mmCIF file of C-alpha atoms and ligand atoms in Angstrom:
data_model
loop_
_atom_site.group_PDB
_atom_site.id
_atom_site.type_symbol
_atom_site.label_atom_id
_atom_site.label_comp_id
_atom_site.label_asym_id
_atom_site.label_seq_id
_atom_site.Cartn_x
_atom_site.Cartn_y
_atom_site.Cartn_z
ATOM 1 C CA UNK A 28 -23.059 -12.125 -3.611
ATOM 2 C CA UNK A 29 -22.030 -10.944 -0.565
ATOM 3 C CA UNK A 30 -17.937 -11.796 -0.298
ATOM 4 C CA UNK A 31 -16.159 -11.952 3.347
ATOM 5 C CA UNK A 32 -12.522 -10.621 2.934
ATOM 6 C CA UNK A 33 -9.807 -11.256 5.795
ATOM 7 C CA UNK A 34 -6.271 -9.570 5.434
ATOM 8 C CA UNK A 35 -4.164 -10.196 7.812
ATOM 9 C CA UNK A 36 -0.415 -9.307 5.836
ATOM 10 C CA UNK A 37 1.055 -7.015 8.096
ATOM 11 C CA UNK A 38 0.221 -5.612 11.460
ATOM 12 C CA UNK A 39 -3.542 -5.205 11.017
ATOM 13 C CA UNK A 40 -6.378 -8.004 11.338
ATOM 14 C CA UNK A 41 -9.157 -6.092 9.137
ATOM 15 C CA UNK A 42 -12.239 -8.174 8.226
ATOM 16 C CA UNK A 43 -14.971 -7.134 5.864
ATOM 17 C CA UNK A 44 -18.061 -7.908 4.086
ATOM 18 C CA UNK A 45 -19.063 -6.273 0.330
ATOM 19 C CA UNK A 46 -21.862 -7.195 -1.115
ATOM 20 C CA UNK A 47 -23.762 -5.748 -4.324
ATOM 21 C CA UNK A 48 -24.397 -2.022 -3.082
ATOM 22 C CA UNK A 49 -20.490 -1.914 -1.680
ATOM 23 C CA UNK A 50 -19.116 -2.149 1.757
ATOM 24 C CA UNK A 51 -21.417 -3.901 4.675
ATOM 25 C CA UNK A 52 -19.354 -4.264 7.203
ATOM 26 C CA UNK A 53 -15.846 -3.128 8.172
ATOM 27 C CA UNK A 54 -13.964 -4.258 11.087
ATOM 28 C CA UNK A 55 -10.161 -3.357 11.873
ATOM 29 C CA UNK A 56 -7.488 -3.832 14.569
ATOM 30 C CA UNK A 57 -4.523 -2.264 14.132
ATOM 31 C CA UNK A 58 -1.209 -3.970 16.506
ATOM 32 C CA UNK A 59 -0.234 -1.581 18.539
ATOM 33 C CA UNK A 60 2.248 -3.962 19.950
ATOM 34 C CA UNK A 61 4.929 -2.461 17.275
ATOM 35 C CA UNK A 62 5.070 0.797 18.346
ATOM 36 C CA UNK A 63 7.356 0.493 20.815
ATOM 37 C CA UNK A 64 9.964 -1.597 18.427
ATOM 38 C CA UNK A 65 9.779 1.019 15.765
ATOM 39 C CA UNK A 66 8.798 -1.395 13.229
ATOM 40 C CA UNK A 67 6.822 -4.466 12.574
ATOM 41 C CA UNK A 68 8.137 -7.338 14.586
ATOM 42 C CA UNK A 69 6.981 -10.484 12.090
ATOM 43 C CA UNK A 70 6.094 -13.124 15.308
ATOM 44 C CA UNK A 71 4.676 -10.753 17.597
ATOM 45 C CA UNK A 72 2.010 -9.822 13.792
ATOM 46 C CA UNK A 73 1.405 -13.387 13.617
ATOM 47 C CA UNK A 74 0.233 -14.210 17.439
ATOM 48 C CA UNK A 75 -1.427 -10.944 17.354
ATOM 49 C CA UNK A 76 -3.382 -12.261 14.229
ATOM 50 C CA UNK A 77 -4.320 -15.044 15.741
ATOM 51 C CA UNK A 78 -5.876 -13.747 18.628
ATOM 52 C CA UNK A 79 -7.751 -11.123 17.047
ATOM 53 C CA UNK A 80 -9.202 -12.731 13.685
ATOM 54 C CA UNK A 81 -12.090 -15.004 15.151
ATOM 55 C CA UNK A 82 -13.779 -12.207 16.965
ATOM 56 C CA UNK A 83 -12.781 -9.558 14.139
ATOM 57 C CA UNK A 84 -15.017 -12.377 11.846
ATOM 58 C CA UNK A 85 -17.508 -12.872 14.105
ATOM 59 C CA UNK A 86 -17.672 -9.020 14.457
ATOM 60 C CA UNK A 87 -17.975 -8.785 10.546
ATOM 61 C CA UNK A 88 -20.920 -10.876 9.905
ATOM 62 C CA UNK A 89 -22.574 -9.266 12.692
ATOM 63 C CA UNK A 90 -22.514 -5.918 11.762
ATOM 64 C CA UNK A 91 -23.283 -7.527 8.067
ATOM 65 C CA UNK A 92 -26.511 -9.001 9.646
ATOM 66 C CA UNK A 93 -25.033 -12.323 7.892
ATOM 67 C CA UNK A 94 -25.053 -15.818 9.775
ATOM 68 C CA UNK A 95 -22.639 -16.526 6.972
ATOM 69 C CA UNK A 96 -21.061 -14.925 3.800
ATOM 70 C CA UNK A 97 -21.445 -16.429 0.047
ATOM 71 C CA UNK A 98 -17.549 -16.855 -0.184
ATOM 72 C CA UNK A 99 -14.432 -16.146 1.590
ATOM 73 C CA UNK A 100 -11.741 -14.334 0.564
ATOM 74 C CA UNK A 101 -8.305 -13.497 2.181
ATOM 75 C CA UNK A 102 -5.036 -12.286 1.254
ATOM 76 C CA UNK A 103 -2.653 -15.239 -0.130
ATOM 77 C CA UNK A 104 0.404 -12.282 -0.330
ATOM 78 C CA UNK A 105 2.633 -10.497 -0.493
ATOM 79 C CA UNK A 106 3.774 -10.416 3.237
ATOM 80 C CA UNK A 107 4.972 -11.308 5.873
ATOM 81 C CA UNK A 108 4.687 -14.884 5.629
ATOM 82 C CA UNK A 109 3.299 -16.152 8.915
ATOM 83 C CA UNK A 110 1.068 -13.340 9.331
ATOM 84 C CA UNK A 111 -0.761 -14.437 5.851
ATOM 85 C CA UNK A 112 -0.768 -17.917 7.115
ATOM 86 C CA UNK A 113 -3.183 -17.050 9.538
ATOM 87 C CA UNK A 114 -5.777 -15.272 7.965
ATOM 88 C CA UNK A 115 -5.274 -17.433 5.251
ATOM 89 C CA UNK A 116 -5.659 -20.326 6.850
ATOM 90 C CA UNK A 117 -8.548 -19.083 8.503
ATOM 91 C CA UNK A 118 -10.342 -18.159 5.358
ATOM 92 C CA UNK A 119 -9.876 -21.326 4.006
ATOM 93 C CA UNK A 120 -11.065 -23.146 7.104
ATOM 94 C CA UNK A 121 -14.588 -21.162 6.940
ATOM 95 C CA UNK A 122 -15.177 -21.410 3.355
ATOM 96 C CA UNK A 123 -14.849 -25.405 4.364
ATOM 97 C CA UNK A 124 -16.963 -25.365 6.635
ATOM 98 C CA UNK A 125 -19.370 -23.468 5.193
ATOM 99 C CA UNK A 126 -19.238 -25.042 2.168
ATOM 100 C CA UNK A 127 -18.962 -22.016 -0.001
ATOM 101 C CA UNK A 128 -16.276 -20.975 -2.664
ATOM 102 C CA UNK A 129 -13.040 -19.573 -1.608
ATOM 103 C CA UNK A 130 -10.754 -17.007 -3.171
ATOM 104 C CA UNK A 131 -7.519 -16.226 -2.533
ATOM 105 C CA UNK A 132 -6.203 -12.488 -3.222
ATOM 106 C CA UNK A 133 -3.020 -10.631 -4.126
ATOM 107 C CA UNK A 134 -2.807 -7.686 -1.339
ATOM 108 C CA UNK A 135 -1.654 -5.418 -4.270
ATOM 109 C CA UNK A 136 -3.513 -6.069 -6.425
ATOM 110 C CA UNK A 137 -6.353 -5.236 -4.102
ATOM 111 C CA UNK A 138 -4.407 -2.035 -2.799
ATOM 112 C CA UNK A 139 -4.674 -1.488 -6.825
ATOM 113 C CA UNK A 140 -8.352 -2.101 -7.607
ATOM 114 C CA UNK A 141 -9.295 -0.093 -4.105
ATOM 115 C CA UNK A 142 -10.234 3.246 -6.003
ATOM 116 C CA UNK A 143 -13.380 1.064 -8.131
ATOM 117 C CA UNK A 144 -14.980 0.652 -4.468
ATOM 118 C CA UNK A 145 -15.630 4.494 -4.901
ATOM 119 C CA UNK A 146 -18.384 6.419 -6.823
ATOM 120 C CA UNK A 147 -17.252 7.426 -9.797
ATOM 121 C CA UNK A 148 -14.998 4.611 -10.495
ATOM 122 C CA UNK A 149 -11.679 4.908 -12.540
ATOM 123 C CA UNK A 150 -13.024 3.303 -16.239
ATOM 124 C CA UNK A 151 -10.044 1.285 -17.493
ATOM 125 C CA UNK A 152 -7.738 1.900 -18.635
ATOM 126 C CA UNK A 153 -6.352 3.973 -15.384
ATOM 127 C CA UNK A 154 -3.225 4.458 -13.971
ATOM 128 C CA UNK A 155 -2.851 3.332 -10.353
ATOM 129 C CA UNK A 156 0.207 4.295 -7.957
ATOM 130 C CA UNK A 157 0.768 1.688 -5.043
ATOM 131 C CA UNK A 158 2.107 3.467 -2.229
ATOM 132 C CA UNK A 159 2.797 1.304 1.162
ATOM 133 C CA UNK A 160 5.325 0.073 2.851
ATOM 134 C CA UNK A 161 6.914 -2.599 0.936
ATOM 135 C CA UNK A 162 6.044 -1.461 -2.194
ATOM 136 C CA UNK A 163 5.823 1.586 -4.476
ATOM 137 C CA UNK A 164 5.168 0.762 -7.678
ATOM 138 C CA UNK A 165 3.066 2.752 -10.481
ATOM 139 C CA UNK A 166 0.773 0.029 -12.621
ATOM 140 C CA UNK A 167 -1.121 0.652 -15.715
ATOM 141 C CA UNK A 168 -4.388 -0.945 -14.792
ATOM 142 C CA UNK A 169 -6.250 -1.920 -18.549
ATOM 143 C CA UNK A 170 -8.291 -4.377 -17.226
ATOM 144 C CA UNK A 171 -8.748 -6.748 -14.245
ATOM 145 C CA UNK A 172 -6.052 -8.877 -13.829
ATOM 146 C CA UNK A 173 -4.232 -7.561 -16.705
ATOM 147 C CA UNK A 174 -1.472 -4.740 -15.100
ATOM 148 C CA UNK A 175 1.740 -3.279 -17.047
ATOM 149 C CA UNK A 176 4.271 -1.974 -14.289
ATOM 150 C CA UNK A 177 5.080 1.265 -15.839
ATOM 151 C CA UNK A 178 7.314 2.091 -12.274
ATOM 152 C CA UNK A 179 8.781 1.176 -9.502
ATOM 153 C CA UNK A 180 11.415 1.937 -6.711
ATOM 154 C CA UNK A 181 14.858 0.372 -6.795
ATOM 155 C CA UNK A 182 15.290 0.075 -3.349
ATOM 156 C CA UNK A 183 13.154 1.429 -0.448
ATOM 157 C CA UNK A 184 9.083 1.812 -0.769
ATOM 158 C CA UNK A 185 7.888 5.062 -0.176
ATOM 159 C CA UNK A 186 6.157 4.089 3.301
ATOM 160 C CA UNK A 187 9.380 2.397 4.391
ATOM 161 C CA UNK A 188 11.491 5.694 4.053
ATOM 162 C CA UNK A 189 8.272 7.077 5.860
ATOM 163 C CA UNK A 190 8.863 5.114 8.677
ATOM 164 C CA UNK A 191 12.571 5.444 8.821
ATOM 165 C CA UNK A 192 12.647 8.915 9.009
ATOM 166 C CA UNK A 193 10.450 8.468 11.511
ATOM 167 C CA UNK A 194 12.677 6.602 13.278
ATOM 168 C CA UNK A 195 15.735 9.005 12.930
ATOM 169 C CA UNK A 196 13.563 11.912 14.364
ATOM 170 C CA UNK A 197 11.815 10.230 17.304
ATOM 171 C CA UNK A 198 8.666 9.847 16.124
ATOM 172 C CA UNK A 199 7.637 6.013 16.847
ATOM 173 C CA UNK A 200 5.882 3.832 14.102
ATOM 174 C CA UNK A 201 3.892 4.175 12.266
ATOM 175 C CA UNK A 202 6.056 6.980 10.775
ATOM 176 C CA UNK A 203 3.686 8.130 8.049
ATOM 177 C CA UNK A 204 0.999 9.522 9.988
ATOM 178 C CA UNK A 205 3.296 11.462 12.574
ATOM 179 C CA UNK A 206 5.574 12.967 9.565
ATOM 180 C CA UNK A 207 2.050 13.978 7.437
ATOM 181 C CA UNK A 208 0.885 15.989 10.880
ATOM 182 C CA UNK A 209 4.418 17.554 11.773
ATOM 183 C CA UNK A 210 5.018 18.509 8.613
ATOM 184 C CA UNK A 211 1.403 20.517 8.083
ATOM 185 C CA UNK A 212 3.526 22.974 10.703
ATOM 186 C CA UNK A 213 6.977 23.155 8.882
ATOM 187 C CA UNK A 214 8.472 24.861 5.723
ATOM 188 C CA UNK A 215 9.152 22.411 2.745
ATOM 189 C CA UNK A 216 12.224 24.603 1.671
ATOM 190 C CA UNK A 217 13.929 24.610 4.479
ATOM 191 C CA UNK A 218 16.065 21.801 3.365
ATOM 192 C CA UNK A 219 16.672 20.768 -0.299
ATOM 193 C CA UNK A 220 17.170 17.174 -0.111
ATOM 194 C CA UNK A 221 17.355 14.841 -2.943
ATOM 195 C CA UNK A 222 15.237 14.035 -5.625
ATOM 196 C CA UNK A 223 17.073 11.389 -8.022
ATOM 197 C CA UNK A 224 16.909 12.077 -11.814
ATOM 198 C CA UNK A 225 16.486 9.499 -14.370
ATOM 199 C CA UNK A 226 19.847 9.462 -15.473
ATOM 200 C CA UNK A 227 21.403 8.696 -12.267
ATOM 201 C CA UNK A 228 18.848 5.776 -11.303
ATOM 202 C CA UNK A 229 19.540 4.386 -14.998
ATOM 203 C CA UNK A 230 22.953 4.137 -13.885
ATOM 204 C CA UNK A 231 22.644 2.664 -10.734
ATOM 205 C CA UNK A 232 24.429 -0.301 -9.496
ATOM 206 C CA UNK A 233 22.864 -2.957 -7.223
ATOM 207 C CA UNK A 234 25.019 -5.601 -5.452
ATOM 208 C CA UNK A 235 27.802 -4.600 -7.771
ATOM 209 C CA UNK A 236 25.884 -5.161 -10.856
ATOM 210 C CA UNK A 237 24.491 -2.673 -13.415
ATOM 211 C CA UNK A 238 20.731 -2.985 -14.174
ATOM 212 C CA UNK A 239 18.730 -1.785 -16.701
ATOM 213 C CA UNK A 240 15.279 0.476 -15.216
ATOM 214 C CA UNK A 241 12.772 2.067 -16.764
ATOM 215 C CA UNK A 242 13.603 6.021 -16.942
ATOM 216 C CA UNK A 243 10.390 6.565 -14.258
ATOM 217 C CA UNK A 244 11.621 4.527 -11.881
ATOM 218 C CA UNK A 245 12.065 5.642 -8.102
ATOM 219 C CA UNK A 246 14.768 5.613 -5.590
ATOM 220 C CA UNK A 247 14.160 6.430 -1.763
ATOM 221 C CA UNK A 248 17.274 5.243 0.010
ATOM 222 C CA UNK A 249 19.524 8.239 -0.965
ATOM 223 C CA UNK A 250 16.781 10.290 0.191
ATOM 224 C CA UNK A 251 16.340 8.399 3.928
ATOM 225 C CA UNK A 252 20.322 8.634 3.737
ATOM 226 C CA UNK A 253 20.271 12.528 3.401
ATOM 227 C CA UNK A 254 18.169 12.836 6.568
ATOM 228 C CA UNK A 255 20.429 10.883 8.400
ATOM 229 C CA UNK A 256 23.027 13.087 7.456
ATOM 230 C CA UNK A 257 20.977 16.451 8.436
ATOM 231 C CA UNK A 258 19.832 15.287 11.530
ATOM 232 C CA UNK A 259 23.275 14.655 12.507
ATOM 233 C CA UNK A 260 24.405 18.275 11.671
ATOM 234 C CA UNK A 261 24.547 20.683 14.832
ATOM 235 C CA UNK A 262 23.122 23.425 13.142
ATOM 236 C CA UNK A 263 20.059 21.111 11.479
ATOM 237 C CA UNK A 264 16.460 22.077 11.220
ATOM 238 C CA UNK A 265 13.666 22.276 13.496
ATOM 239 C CA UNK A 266 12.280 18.681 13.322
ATOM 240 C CA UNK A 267 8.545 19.893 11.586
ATOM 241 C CA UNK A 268 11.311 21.868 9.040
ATOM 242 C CA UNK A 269 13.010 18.054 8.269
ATOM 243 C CA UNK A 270 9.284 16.079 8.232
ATOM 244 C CA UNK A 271 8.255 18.921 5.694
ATOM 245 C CA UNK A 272 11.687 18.819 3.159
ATOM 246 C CA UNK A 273 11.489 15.078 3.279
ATOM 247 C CA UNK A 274 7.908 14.846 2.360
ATOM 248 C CA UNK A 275 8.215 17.843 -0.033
ATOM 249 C CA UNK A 276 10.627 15.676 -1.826
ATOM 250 C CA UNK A 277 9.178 12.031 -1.324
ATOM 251 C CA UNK A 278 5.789 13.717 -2.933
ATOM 252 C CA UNK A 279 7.597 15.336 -5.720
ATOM 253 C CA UNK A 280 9.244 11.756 -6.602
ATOM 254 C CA UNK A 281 5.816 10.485 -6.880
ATOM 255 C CA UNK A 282 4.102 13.219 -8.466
ATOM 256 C CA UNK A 283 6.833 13.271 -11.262
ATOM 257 C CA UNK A 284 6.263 9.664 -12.214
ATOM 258 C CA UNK A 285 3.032 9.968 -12.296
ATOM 259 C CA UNK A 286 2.964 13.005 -14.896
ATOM 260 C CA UNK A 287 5.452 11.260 -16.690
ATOM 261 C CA UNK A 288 3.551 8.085 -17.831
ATOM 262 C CA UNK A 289 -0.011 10.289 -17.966
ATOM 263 C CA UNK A 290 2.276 11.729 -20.849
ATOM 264 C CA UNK A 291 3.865 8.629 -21.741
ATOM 265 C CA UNK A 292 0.319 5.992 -22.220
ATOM 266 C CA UNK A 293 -2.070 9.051 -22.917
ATOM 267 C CA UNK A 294 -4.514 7.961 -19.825
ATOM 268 C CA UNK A 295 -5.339 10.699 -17.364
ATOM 269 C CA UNK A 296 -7.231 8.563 -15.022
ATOM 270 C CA UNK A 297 -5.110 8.394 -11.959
ATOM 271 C CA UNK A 298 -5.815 6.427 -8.512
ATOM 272 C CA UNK A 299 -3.726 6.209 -5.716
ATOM 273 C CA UNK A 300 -3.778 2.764 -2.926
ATOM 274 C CA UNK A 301 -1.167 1.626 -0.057
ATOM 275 C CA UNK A 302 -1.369 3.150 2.938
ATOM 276 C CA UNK A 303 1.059 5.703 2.009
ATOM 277 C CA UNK A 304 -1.780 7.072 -0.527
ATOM 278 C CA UNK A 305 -3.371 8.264 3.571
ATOM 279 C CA UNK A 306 -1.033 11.208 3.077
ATOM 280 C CA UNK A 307 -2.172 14.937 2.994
ATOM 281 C CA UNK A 308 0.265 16.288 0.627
ATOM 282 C CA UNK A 309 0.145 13.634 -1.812
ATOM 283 C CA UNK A 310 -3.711 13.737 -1.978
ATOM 284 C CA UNK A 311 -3.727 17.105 -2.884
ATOM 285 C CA UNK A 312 -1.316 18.135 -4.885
ATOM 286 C CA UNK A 313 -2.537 14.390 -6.923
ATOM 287 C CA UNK A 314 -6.222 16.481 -6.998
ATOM 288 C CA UNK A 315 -4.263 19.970 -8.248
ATOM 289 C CA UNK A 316 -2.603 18.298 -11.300
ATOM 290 C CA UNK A 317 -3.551 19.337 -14.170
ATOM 291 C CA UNK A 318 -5.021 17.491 -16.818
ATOM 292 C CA UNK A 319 -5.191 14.569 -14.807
ATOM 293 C CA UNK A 320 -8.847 12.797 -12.943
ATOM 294 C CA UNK A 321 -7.558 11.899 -9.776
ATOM 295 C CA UNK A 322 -9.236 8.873 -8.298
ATOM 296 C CA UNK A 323 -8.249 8.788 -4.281
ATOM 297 C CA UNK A 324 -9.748 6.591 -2.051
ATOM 298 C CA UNK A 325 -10.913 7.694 1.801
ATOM 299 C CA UNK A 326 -7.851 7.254 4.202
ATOM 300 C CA UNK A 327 -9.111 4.005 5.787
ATOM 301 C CA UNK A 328 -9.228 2.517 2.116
ATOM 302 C CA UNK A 329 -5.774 3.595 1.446
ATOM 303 C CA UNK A 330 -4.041 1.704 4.326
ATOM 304 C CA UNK A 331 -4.749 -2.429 5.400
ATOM 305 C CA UNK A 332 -8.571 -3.017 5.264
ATOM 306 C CA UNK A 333 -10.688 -5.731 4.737
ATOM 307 C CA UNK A 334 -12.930 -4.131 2.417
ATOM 308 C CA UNK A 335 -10.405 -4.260 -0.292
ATOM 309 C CA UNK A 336 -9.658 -7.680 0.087
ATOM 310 C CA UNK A 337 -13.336 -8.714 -0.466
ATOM 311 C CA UNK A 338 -13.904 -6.309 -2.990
ATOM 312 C CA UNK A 339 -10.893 -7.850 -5.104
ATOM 313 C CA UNK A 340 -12.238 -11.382 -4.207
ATOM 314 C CA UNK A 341 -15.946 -10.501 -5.113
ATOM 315 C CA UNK A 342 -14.840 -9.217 -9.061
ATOM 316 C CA UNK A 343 -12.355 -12.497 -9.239
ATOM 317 C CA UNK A 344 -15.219 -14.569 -8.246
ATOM 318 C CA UNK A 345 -17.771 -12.694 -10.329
ATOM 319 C CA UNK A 346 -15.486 -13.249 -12.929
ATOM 320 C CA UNK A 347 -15.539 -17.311 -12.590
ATOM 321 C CA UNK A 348 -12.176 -17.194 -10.493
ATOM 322 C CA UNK A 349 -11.779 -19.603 -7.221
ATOM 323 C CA UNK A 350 -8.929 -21.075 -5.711
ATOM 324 C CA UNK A 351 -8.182 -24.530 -4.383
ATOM 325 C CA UNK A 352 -8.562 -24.758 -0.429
ATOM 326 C CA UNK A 353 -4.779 -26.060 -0.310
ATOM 327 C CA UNK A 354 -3.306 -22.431 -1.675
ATOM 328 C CA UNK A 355 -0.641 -21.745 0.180
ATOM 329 C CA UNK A 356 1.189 -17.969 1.373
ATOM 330 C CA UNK A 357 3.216 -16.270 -0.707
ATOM 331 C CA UNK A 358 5.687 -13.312 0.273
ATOM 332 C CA UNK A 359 6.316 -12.403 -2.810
ATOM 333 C CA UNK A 360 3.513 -12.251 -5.953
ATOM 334 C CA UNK A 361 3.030 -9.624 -8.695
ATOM 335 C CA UNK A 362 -0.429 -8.743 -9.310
ATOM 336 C CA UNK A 363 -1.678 -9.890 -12.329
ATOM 337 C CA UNK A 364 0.098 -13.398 -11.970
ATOM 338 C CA UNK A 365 -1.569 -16.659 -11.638
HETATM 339 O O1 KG4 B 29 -0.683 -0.263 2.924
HETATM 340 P P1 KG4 B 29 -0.182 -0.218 4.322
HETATM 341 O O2 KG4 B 29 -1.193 0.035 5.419
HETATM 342 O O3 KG4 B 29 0.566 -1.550 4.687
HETATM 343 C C1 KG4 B 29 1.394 -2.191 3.764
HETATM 344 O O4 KG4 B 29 0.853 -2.950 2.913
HETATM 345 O O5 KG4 B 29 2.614 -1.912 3.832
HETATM 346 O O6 KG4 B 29 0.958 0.895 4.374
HETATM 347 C C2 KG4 B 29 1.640 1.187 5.564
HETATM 348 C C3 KG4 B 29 2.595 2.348 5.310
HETATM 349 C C4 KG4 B 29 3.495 2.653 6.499
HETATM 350 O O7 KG4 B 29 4.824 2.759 6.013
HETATM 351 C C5 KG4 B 29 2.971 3.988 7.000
HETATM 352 O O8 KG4 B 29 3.973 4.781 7.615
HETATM 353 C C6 KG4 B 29 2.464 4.604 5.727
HETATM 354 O O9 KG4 B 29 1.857 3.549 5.027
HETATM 355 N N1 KG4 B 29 1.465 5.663 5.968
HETATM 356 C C7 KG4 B 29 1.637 6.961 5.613
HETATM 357 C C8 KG4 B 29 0.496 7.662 6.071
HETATM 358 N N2 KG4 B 29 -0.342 6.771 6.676
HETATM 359 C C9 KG4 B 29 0.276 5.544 6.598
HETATM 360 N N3 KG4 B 29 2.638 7.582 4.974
HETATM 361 C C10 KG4 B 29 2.533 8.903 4.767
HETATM 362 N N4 KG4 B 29 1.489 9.642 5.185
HETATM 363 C C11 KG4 B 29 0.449 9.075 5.836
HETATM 364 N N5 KG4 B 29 -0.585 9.826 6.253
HETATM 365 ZN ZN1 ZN B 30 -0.956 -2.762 2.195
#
């Protein structure tokens, strides 16, 4: 069955085909329209989307050699709202007219299953850390469809305080990718920045109210805060010096969780997905760990793609799963939920 996948979430229009032997075609626009904003302007995503997702289609199936797929699938959510509606709508349009089934997907949840696209694939049960940025949150994968969250942050994602500090030191948006590069050139210890311990997340108060976290969940803001703060100092670091402290302590955040609930469910498989999972430092030191198989996608599977979202559709659909062509856009949806 070969499965055509559209996401179109965020800020990039990525349209795929996977069929039995994997990937067939892979076809990606990323919106450079943001860059000069310094973040993702919802409206401009949306007319952007629309633009670009007939010809990134069309594009699809050609490089597929397909006249047309055996089912559609596109992200349903989380997103930004309009931006889903298109591709969405989109999707569900074609599968119409085509006549063939339609699936709608969970973004995360595809961001999560990723790593099986690769040879070897994770066996469940495996771990699986979802790094982007709107969401960092560490699952327990035991089967598809069925995810514990073992983590997650309080506040920012990981690829949001990526972007921020971006911001703060000039370096445009997408943050991540300029911050991985300058900081291959700086010294990690230069500054010793946060890294928030249990204790102090368990006692953390949000909107005035006390809530109640799991002891591996994350916390980003006071980290992005502690930036602001250096930057503002006159006698503050070279700017590769600040990319290099703030990802030395973003990574060691992540890396800590991750040891913690190998130790805490027994399974050593780990895979990493958002586009956060792109970066250097947390790709390798994931592969150095000790005791641990790390499953890491290729970059381009890590951030937005379309071969994801067809890949997730294809094993829903393989496994008797379709959707109704009235399913609507959600912003917010936990994997694993109807
Ligand atoms: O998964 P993704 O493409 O879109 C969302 O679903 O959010 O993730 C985008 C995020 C951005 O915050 C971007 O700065 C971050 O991933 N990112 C990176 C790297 N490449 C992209 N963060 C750190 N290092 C990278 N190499
Ligand atoms: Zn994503």
């Amino acid at each position: 069955m070969n499965v055509l996948g559209i996401e179109t979430s965020c800020d990039e229009t990525a349209v795929s085909v996977v069929g039995p032997e994997g990937v067939v075609s892979d076809i990606i626009h990323s919106q450079a329209i943001h860059n000069e904003y310094g973040r993702v302007v919802p409206e401009l995503a949306s007319r952007a989307h629309a633009e670009r997702v007939v010809v990134a289609v069309r594009a699809a199936l050609a490089e597929a050699g397909l006249e047309r797929p055996d089912a559609v699938a596109a992200t349903a959510g989380p997103g930004l709202v309009g931006a889903v509606l298109v591709g969405l709508s989109h999707g569900r349009a074609l599968a119409a007219g085509w006549g063939v089934p339609f699936v709608a997907v969970n973004h995360l949840e595809a961001h999560l299953l990723a790593p099986l696209l690769d040879s070897p694939a994770p066996e469940y049960p495996f771990l699986s850390l979802v790094v982007s940025g709107g969401h960092t949150t560490l699952y327990l994968a035991r089967a598809m469809g069925d995810y514990e969250v073992l983590a997650q942050t309080i506040d920012d994602a990981a690829g949001e305080a990526y972007d921020k500090v971006a911001r703060m030191l000039g370096l445009g948006y997408p943050g991540g990718p300029a911050i991985d590069r300058l900081a291959a050139q700086g010294n990690p210890r230069a500054v010793a920045f946060p890294r928030p311990r249990v204790k102090e997340l368990r006692a953390s108060k949000r909107r005035g109210q006390l809530i109640q976290r799991s002891p591996l969940d994350m916390s980003f803001s006071g980290l992005k805060t502690a930036v602001r703060q250096h930057v503002a100092r006159p006698d503050r670091a070279r700017t590769e010096d600040v990319a290099a402290s703030f990802q030395a302590a973003l990574v060691d955040v992540l890396l800590s969780r991750i040891e913690k609930a190998v130790k805490k469910t027994g399974v050593s498989r780990v895979a990493i997905g958002g586009g956060v999972a792109a970066n250097s430092e947390l790709r390798s030191r994931l592969l150095a760990l000790q005791g641990v198989t790390a499953h890491i996608p290729p970059r381009s599977r890590c951030t937005d793609n379309g071969a994801m979202i067809a890949h997730c559709g294809r094993l829903r659909l393989l496994a008797g799963q379709r959707d109704p062509l009235d399913v609507t856009a959600r912003s917010g949806w936990i994997p694993g939920e109807p």
